[in-house]
Tab-separated table of C-alpha atoms and ligand atoms in Angstrom:
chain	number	residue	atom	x	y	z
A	252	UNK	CA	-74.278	42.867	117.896
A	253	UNK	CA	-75.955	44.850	115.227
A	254	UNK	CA	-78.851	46.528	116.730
A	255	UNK	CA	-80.612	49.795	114.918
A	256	UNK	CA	-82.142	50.695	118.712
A	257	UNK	CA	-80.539	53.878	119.866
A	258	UNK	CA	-78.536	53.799	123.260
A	259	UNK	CA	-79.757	55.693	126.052
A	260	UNK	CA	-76.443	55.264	128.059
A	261	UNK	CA	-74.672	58.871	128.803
A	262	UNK	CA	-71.638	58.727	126.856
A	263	UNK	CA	-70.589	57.168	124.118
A	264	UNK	CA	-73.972	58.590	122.876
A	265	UNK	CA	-75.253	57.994	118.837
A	266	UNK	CA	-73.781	58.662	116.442
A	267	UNK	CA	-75.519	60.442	113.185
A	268	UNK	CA	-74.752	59.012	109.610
A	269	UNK	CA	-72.707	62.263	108.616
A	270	UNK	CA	-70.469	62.118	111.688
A	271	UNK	CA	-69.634	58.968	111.015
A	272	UNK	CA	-69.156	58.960	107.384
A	273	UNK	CA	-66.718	61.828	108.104
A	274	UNK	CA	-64.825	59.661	110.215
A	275	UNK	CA	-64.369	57.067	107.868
A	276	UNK	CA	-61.721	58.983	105.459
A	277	UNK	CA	-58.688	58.172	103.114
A	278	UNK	CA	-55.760	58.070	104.859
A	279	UNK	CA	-53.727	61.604	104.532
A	280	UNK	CA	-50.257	62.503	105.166
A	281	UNK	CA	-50.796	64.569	108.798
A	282	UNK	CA	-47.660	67.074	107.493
A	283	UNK	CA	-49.356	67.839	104.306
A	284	UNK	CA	-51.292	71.111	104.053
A	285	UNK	CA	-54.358	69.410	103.943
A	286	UNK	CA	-54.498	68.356	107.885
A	287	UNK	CA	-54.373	72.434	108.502
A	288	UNK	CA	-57.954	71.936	106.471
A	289	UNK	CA	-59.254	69.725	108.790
A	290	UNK	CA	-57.698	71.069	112.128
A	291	UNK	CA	-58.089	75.043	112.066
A	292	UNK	CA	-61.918	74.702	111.154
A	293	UNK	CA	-62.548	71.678	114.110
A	294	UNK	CA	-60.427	73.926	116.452
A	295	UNK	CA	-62.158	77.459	115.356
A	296	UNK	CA	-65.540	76.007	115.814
A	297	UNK	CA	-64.895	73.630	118.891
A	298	UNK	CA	-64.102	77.606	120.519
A	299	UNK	CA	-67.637	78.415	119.188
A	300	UNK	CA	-69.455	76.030	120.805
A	301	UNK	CA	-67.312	76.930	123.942
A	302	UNK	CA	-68.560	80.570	123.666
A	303	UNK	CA	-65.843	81.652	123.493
A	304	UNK	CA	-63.693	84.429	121.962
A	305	UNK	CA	-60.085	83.768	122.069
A	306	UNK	CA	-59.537	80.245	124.252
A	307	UNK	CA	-56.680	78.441	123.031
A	308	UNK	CA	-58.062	75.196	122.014
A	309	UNK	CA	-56.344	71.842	122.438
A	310	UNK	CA	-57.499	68.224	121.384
A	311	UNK	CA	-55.441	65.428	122.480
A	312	UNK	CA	-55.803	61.829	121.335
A	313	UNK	CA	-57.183	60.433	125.084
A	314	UNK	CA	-60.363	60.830	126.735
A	315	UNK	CA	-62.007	63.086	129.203
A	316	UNK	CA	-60.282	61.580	131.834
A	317	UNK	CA	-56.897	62.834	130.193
A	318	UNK	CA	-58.991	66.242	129.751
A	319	UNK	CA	-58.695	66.695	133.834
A	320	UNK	CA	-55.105	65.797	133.940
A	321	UNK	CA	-54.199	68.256	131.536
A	322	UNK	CA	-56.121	70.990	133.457
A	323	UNK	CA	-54.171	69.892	136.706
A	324	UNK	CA	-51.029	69.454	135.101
A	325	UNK	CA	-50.003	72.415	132.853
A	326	UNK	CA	-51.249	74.942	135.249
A	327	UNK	CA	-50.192	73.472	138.613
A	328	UNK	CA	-47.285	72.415	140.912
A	329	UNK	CA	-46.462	69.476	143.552
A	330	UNK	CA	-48.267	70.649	146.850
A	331	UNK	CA	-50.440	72.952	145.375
A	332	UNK	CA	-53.444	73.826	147.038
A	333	UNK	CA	-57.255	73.248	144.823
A	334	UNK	CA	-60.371	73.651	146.184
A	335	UNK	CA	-62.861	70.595	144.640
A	336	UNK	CA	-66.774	69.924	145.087
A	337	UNK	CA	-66.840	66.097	145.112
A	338	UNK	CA	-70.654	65.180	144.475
A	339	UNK	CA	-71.257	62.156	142.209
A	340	UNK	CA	-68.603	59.456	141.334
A	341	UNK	CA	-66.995	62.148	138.474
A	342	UNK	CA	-66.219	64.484	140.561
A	343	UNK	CA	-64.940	61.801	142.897
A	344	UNK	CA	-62.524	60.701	140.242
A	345	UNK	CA	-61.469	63.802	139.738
A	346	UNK	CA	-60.456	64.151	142.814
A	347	UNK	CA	-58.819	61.340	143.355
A	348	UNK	CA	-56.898	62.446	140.261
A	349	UNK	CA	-55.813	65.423	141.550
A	350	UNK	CA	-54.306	63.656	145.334
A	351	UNK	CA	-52.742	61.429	142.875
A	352	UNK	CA	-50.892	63.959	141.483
A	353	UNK	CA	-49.480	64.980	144.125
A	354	UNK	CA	-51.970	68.365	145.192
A	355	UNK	CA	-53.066	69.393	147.961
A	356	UNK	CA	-56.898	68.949	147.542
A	357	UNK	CA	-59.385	70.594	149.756
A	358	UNK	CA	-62.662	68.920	149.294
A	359	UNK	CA	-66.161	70.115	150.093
A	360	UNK	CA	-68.245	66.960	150.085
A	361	UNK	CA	-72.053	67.258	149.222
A	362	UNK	CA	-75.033	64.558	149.567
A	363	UNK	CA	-74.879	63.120	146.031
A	364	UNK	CA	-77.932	64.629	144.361
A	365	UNK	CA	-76.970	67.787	145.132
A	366	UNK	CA	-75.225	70.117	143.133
A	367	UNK	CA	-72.117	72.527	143.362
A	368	UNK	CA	-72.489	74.986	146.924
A	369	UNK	CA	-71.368	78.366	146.072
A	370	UNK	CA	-71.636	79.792	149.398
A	371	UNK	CA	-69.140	77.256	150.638
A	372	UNK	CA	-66.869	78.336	147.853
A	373	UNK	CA	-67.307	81.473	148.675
A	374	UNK	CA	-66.498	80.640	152.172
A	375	UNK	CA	-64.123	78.675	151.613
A	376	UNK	CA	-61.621	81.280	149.743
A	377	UNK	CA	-62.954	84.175	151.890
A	378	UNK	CA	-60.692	82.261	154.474
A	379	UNK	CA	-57.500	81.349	152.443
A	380	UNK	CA	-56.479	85.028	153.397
A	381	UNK	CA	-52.785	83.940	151.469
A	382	UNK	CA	-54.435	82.653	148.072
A	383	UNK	CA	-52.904	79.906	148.489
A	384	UNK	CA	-55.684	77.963	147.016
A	385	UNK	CA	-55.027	77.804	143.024
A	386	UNK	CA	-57.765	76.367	141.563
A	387	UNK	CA	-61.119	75.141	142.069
A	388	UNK	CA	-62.349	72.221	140.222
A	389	UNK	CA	-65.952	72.388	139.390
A	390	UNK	CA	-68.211	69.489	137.512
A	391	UNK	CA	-70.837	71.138	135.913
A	392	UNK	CA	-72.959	68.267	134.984
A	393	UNK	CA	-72.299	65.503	137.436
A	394	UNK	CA	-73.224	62.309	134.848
A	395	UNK	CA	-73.185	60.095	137.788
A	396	UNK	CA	-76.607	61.761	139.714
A	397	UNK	CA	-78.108	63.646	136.859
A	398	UNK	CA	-77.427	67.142	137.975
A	399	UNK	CA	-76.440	70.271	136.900
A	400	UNK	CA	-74.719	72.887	138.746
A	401	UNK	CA	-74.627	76.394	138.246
A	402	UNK	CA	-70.921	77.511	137.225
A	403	UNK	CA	-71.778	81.342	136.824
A	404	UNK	CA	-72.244	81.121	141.043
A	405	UNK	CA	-68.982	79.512	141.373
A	406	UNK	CA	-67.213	82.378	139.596
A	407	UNK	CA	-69.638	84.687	141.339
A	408	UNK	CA	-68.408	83.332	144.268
A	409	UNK	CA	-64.879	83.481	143.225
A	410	UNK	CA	-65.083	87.174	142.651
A	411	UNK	CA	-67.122	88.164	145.769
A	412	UNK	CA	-64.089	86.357	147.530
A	413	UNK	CA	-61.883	88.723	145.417
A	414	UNK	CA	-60.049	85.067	144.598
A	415	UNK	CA	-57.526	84.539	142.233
A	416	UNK	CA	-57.905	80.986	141.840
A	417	UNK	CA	-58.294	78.927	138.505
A	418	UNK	CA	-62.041	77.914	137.505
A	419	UNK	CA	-61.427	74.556	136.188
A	420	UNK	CA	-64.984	72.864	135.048
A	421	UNK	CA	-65.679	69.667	133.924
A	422	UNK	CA	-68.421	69.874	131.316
A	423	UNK	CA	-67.900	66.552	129.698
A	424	UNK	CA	-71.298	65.562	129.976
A	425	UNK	CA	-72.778	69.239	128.901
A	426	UNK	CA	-70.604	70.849	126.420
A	427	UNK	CA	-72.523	70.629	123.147
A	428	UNK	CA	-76.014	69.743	124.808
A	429	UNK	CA	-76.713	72.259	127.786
A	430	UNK	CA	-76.098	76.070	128.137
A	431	UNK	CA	-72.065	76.541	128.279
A	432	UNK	CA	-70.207	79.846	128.458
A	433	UNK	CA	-66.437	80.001	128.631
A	434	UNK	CA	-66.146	83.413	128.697
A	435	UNK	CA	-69.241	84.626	130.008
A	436	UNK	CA	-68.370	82.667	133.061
A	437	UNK	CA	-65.306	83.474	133.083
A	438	UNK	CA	-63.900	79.770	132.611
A	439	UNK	CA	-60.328	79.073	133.060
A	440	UNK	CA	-59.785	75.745	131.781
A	441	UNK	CA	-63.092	73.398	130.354
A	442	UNK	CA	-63.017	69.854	129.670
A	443	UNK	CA	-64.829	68.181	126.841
A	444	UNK	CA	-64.554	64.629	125.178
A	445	UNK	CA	-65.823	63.667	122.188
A	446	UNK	CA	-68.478	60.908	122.495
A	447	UNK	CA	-70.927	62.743	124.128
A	448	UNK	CA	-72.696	65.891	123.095
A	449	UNK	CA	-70.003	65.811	120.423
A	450	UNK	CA	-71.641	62.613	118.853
A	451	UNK	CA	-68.255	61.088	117.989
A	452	UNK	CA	-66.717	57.881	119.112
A	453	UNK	CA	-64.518	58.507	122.261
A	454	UNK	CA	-60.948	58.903	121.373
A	455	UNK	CA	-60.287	62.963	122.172
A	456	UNK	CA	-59.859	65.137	125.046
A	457	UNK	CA	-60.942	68.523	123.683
A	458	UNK	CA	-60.143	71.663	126.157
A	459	UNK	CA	-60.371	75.569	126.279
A	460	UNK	CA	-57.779	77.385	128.016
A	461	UNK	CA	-57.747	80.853	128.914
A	462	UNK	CA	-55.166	83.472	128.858
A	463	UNK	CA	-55.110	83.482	132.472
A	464	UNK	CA	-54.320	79.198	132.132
A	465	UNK	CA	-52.102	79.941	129.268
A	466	UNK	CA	-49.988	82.203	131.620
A	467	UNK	CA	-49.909	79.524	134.320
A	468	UNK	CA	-48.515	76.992	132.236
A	469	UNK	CA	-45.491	78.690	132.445
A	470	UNK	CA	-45.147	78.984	136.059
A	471	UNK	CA	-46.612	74.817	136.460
A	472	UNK	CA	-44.308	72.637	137.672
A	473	UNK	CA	-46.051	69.436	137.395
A	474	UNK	CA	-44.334	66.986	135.269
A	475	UNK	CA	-46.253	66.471	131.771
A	476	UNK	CA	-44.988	65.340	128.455
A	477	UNK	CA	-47.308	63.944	126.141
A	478	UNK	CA	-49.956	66.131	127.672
A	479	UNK	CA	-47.488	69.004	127.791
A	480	UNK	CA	-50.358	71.965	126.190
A	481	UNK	CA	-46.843	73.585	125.041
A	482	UNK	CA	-45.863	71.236	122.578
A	483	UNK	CA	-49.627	71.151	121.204
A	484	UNK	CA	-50.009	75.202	120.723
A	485	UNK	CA	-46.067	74.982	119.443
A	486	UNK	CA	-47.228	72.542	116.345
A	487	UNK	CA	-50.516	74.398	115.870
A	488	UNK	CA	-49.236	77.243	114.999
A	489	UNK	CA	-47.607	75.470	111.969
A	490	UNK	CA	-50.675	73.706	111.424
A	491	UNK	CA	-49.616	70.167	112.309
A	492	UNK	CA	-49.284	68.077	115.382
A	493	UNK	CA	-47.097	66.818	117.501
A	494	UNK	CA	-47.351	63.477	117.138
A	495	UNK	CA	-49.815	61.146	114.741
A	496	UNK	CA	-53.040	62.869	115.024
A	497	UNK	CA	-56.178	60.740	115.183
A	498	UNK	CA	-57.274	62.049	111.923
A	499	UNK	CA	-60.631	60.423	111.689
A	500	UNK	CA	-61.854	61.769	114.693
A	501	UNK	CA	-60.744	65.379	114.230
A	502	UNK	CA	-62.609	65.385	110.882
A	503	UNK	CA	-65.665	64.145	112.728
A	504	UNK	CA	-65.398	66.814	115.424
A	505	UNK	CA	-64.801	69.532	112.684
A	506	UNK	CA	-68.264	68.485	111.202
A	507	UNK	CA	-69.716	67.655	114.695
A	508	UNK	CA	-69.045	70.701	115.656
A	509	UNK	CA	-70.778	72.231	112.399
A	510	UNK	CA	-73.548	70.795	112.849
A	511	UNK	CA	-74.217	71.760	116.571
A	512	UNK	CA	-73.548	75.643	115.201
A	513	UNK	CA	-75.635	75.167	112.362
A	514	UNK	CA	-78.856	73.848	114.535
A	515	UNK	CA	-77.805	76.629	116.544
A	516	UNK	CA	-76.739	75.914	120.087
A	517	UNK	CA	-79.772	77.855	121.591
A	518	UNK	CA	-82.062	75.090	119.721
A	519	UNK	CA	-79.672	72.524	120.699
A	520	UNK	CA	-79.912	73.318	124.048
A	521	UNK	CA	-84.048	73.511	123.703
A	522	UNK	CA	-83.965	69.967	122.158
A	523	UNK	CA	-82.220	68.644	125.207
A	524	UNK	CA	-84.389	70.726	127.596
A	525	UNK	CA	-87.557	69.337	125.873
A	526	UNK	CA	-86.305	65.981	125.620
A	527	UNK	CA	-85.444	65.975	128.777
A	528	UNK	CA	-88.283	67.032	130.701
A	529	UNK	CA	-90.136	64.213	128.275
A	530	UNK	CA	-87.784	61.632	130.527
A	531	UNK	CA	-88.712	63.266	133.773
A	532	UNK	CA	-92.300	63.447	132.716
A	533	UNK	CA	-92.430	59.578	132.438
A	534	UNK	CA	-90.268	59.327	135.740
A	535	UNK	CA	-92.754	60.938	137.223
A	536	UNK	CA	-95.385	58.203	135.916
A	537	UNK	CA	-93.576	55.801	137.140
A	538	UNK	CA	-93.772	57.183	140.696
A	539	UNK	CA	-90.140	56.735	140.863
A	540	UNK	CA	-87.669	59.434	142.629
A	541	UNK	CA	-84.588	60.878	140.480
A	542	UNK	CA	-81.286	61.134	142.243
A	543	UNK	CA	-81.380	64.995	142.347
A	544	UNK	CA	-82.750	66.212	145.070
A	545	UNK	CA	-84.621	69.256	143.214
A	546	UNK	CA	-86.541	69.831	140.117
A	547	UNK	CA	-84.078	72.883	139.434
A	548	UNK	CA	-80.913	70.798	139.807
A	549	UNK	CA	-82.140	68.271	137.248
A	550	UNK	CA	-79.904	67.184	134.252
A	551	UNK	CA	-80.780	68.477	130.819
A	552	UNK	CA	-78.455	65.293	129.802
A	553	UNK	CA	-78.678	62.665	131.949
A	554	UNK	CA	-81.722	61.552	134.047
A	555	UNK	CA	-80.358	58.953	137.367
A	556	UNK	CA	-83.583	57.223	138.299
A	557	UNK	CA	-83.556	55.340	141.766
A	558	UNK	CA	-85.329	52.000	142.143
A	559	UNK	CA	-87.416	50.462	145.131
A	560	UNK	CA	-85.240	49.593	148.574
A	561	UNK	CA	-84.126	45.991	147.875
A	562	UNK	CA	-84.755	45.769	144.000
A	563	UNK	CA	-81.698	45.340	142.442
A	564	UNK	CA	-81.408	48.309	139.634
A	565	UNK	CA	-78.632	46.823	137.354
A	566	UNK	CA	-81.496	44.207	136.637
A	567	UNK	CA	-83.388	46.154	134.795
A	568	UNK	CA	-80.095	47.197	132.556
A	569	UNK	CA	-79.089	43.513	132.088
A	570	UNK	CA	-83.207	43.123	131.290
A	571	UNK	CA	-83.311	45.396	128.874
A	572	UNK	CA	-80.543	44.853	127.066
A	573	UNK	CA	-81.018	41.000	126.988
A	574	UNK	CA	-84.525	40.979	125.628
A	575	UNK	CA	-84.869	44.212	123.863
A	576	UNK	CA	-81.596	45.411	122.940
A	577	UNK	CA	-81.542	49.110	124.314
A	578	UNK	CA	-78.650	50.165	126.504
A	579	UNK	CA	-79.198	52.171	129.663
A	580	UNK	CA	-76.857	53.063	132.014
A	581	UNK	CA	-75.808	51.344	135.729
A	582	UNK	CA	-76.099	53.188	138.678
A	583	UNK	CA	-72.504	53.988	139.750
A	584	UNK	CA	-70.440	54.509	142.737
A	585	UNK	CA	-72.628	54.529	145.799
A	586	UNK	CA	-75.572	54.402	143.399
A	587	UNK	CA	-74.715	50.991	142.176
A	588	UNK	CA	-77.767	48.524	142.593
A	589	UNK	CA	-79.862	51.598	143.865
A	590	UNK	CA	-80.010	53.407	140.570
A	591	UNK	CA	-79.978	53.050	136.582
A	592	UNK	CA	-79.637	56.028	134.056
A	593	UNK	CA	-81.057	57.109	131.160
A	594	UNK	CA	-78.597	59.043	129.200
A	595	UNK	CA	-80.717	61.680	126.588
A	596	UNK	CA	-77.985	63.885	125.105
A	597	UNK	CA	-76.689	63.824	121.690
A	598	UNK	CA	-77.889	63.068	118.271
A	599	UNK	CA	-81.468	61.907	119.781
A	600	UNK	CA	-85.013	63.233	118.601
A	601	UNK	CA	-88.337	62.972	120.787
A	602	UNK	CA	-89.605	60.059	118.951
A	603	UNK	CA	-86.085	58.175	119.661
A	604	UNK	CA	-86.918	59.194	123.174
A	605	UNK	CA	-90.310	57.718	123.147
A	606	UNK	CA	-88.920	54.189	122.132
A	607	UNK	CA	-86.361	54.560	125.096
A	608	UNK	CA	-88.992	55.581	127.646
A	609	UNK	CA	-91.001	52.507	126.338
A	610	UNK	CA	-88.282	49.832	126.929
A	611	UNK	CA	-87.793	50.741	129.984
A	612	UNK	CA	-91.095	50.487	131.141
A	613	UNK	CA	-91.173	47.751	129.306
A	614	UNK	CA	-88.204	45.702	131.401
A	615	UNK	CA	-89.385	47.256	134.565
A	616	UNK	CA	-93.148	45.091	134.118
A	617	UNK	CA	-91.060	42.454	133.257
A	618	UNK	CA	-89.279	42.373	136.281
A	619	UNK	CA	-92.311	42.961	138.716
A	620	UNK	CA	-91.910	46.677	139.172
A	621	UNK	CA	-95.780	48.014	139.421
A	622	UNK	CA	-95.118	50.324	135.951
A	623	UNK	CA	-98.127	50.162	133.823
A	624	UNK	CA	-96.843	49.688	130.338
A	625	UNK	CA	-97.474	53.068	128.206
A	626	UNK	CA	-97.759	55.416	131.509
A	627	UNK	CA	-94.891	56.980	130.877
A	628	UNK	CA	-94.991	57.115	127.079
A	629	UNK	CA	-97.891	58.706	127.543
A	630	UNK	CA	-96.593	61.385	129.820
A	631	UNK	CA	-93.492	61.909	127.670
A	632	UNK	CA	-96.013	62.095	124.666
A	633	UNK	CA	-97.587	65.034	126.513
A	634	UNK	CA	-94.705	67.421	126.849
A	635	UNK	CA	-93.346	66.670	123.424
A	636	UNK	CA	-96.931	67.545	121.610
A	637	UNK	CA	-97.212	70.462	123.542
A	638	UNK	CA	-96.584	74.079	122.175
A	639	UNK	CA	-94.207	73.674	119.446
A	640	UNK	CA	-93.832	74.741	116.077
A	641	UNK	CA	-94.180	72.307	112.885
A	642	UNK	CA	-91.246	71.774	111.263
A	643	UNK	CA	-91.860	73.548	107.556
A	644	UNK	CA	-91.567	71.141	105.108
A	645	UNK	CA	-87.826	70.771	103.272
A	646	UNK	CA	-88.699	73.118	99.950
B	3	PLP	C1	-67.783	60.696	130.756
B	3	PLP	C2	-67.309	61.672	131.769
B	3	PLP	C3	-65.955	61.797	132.113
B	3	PLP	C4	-64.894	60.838	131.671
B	3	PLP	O1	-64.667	60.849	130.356
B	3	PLP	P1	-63.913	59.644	129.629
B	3	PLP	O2	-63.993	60.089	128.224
B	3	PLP	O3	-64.684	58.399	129.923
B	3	PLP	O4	-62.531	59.584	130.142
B	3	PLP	C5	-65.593	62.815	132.960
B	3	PLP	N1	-66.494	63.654	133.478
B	3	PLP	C6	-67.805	63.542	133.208
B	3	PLP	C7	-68.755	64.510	133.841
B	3	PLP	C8	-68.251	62.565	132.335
B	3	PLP	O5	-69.553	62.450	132.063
């Protein structure tokens, strides 16, 4: 299908012209001096965008999902003890990942709509007198529910505990489009991928790993090869790879990554909050509830909308899709059938927005939902005329 519409799904998210284009390049010889061009400069600026000073940055050919398992696995051993906060079907995964693997995973389980509990973190480690607890696994934006969870109270929480434990966050569905600080929040090991805020088709894990991970990978016993963060900083620091390096991709993320530092990640950030509260704006018109159970917990990303008891929501994503071509996301996990999602992160604009919002209403009349068409255009249109300045024209 060939479609100009823009998809509102949360990941793979659009990608812009320039992105692309640098994706689409002459095959080079990965051992040559000119891959160090292209990987030093996507590395350097991925730690940017991290905020962060000095985080040894890896990108693997794999997804997200290969992100987690090498946080768990270079830093951990069979039996170890992690503290998780399962509260959407991500963080669900993750944990699953982690019994998988052989850990010893204690999980504090939340209503899903709500976000991460510090004071049961804090609890929870106030009482593992032995530290035996290594690592505590945190989703900051949990793509399932649309909401965002504060990491600086986790690692508030860790210190008040005077823990030693690993902060391990997933920020998959964040990094690049909501407020992120490795260091500031003092971040052990973050997970990225690259088709979401990083605008690129999937195809990389991208992590930050801090001294304090670096260490541990010495001490992990868990068995790891190809995602062995060893052999990765080992070939790095001749400028090469070890293995075939999905070229492409890295030269997208080095320009990706450019870009987002040359909007400036505060205005990124604003774009997302604006665009965002746009969405929840024309939620609101709707009269329909969001899966986060507070305004304060909402996602800057990702808005989970739930749908009348009995109404099946995947209709409305089969709808819309069918007759008007725009892609929104399924409700998933326990959400499945109650919920759909609207996924605004990435290379989107408020007018791009505006068509989204209006498809949706649009396949919601269809189906008998009592949405007046234009409502929530019209609220959306609202927050994104209000109070902002006019672009100068290009000189
Ligand atoms: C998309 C997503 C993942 C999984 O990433 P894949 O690239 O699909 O493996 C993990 N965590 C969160 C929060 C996500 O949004």
């Amino acid at each position: 299908m060939n479609s100009q519409n823009p998809l509102f799904i949360p990941g793979p998210t659009n990608i812009p012209d320039t992105i692309r284009k640098a994706c689409d390049m002459p095959v080079i010889d990965h051992r040559s001096a000119a891959f160090a061009e292209i990987l030093n400069p996507a590395r350097a600026n991925v730690r940017a965008v991290l905020r962060s000073e000095s985080a040894e940055i890896f990108l693997f050919t794999a997804t997200g999902t290969a992100g987690w398992e090498v946080a768990l696995t270079n830093t951990l051993s069979s039996g170890d003890r992690v503290l998780a906060v399962r509260n959407g079907m991500f963080s669900q995964r993750w944990v699953a990942m982690a019994e998988r693997l052989g850990l010893d995973v204690l999980v504090i389980d939340v209503p899903w709509g709500e976000d991460i509990p510090a004071e049961r973190i804090a609890d929870a480690l106030a009482d593992d007198n032995g530290h035996a607890i290594k690592a505590v696994l945190a989703t900051h934006n949990e793509t399932a529910t649309g909401v965002t969870s504060d990491i600086a109270a986790v690692r508030a929480a860790i210190d008040g505990a005077g823990h030693t434990a690993l902060l391990f966050v997933d920020g998959v569905s964040s990094i690049g489009s909501m407020d992120f600080r490795m260091d500031d929040w003092g971040i052990d090991v973050a997970v990225a991928g690259s088709q979401k805020g990083f605008m690129l088709p999937s195809g990389l894990a991208i992590l930050g790993f801090s001294a304090k991970a670096m260490a541990a990978t010495e001490e992990a016993e868990l068995n790891r090869v190809f995602l062995d963060v060893r052999d990765m900083a080992a070939s790095y620091a001749k400028g090469g790879y070890p293995y075939t390096p999905a070229v492409g991709l890295l030269n997208g993320l080095r320009v990706s990554s450019a870009m987002l530092l040359e909007e400036g990640l505060a205005n990124v950030f604003a774009r997302h909050a604006r665009i965002a509260d746009g969405v929840r704006a024309a939620v609101a018109a709707w009269n329909l509830p969001l899966c986060a159970a507070r305004p304060e917990i909402c996602s800057d990303t990702v808005s989970a909308i739930r749908t009348p008891e009995g109404f099946d929501a995947g209709r409305i994503v089969d709808h819309a899709m069918a007759k008007y071509g725009v892609a929104f996301g399924v409700g998933l996990g326990q959400l499945a059938g109650k919920a759909f999602r609207i996924g605004h992160l990435g290379s989107l604009t408020d007018v791009m927005t505006l068509g989204g919002i209006a498809a949706a209403e649009m396949a919601m009349s269809d189906l008998g939902l009592p949405i007046r068409p234009g409502a929530g255009v019209a609220a959306a249109q609202e927050v994104y005329r209000a109070d902002r300045p006019v672009r100068a024209a290009a000189a």
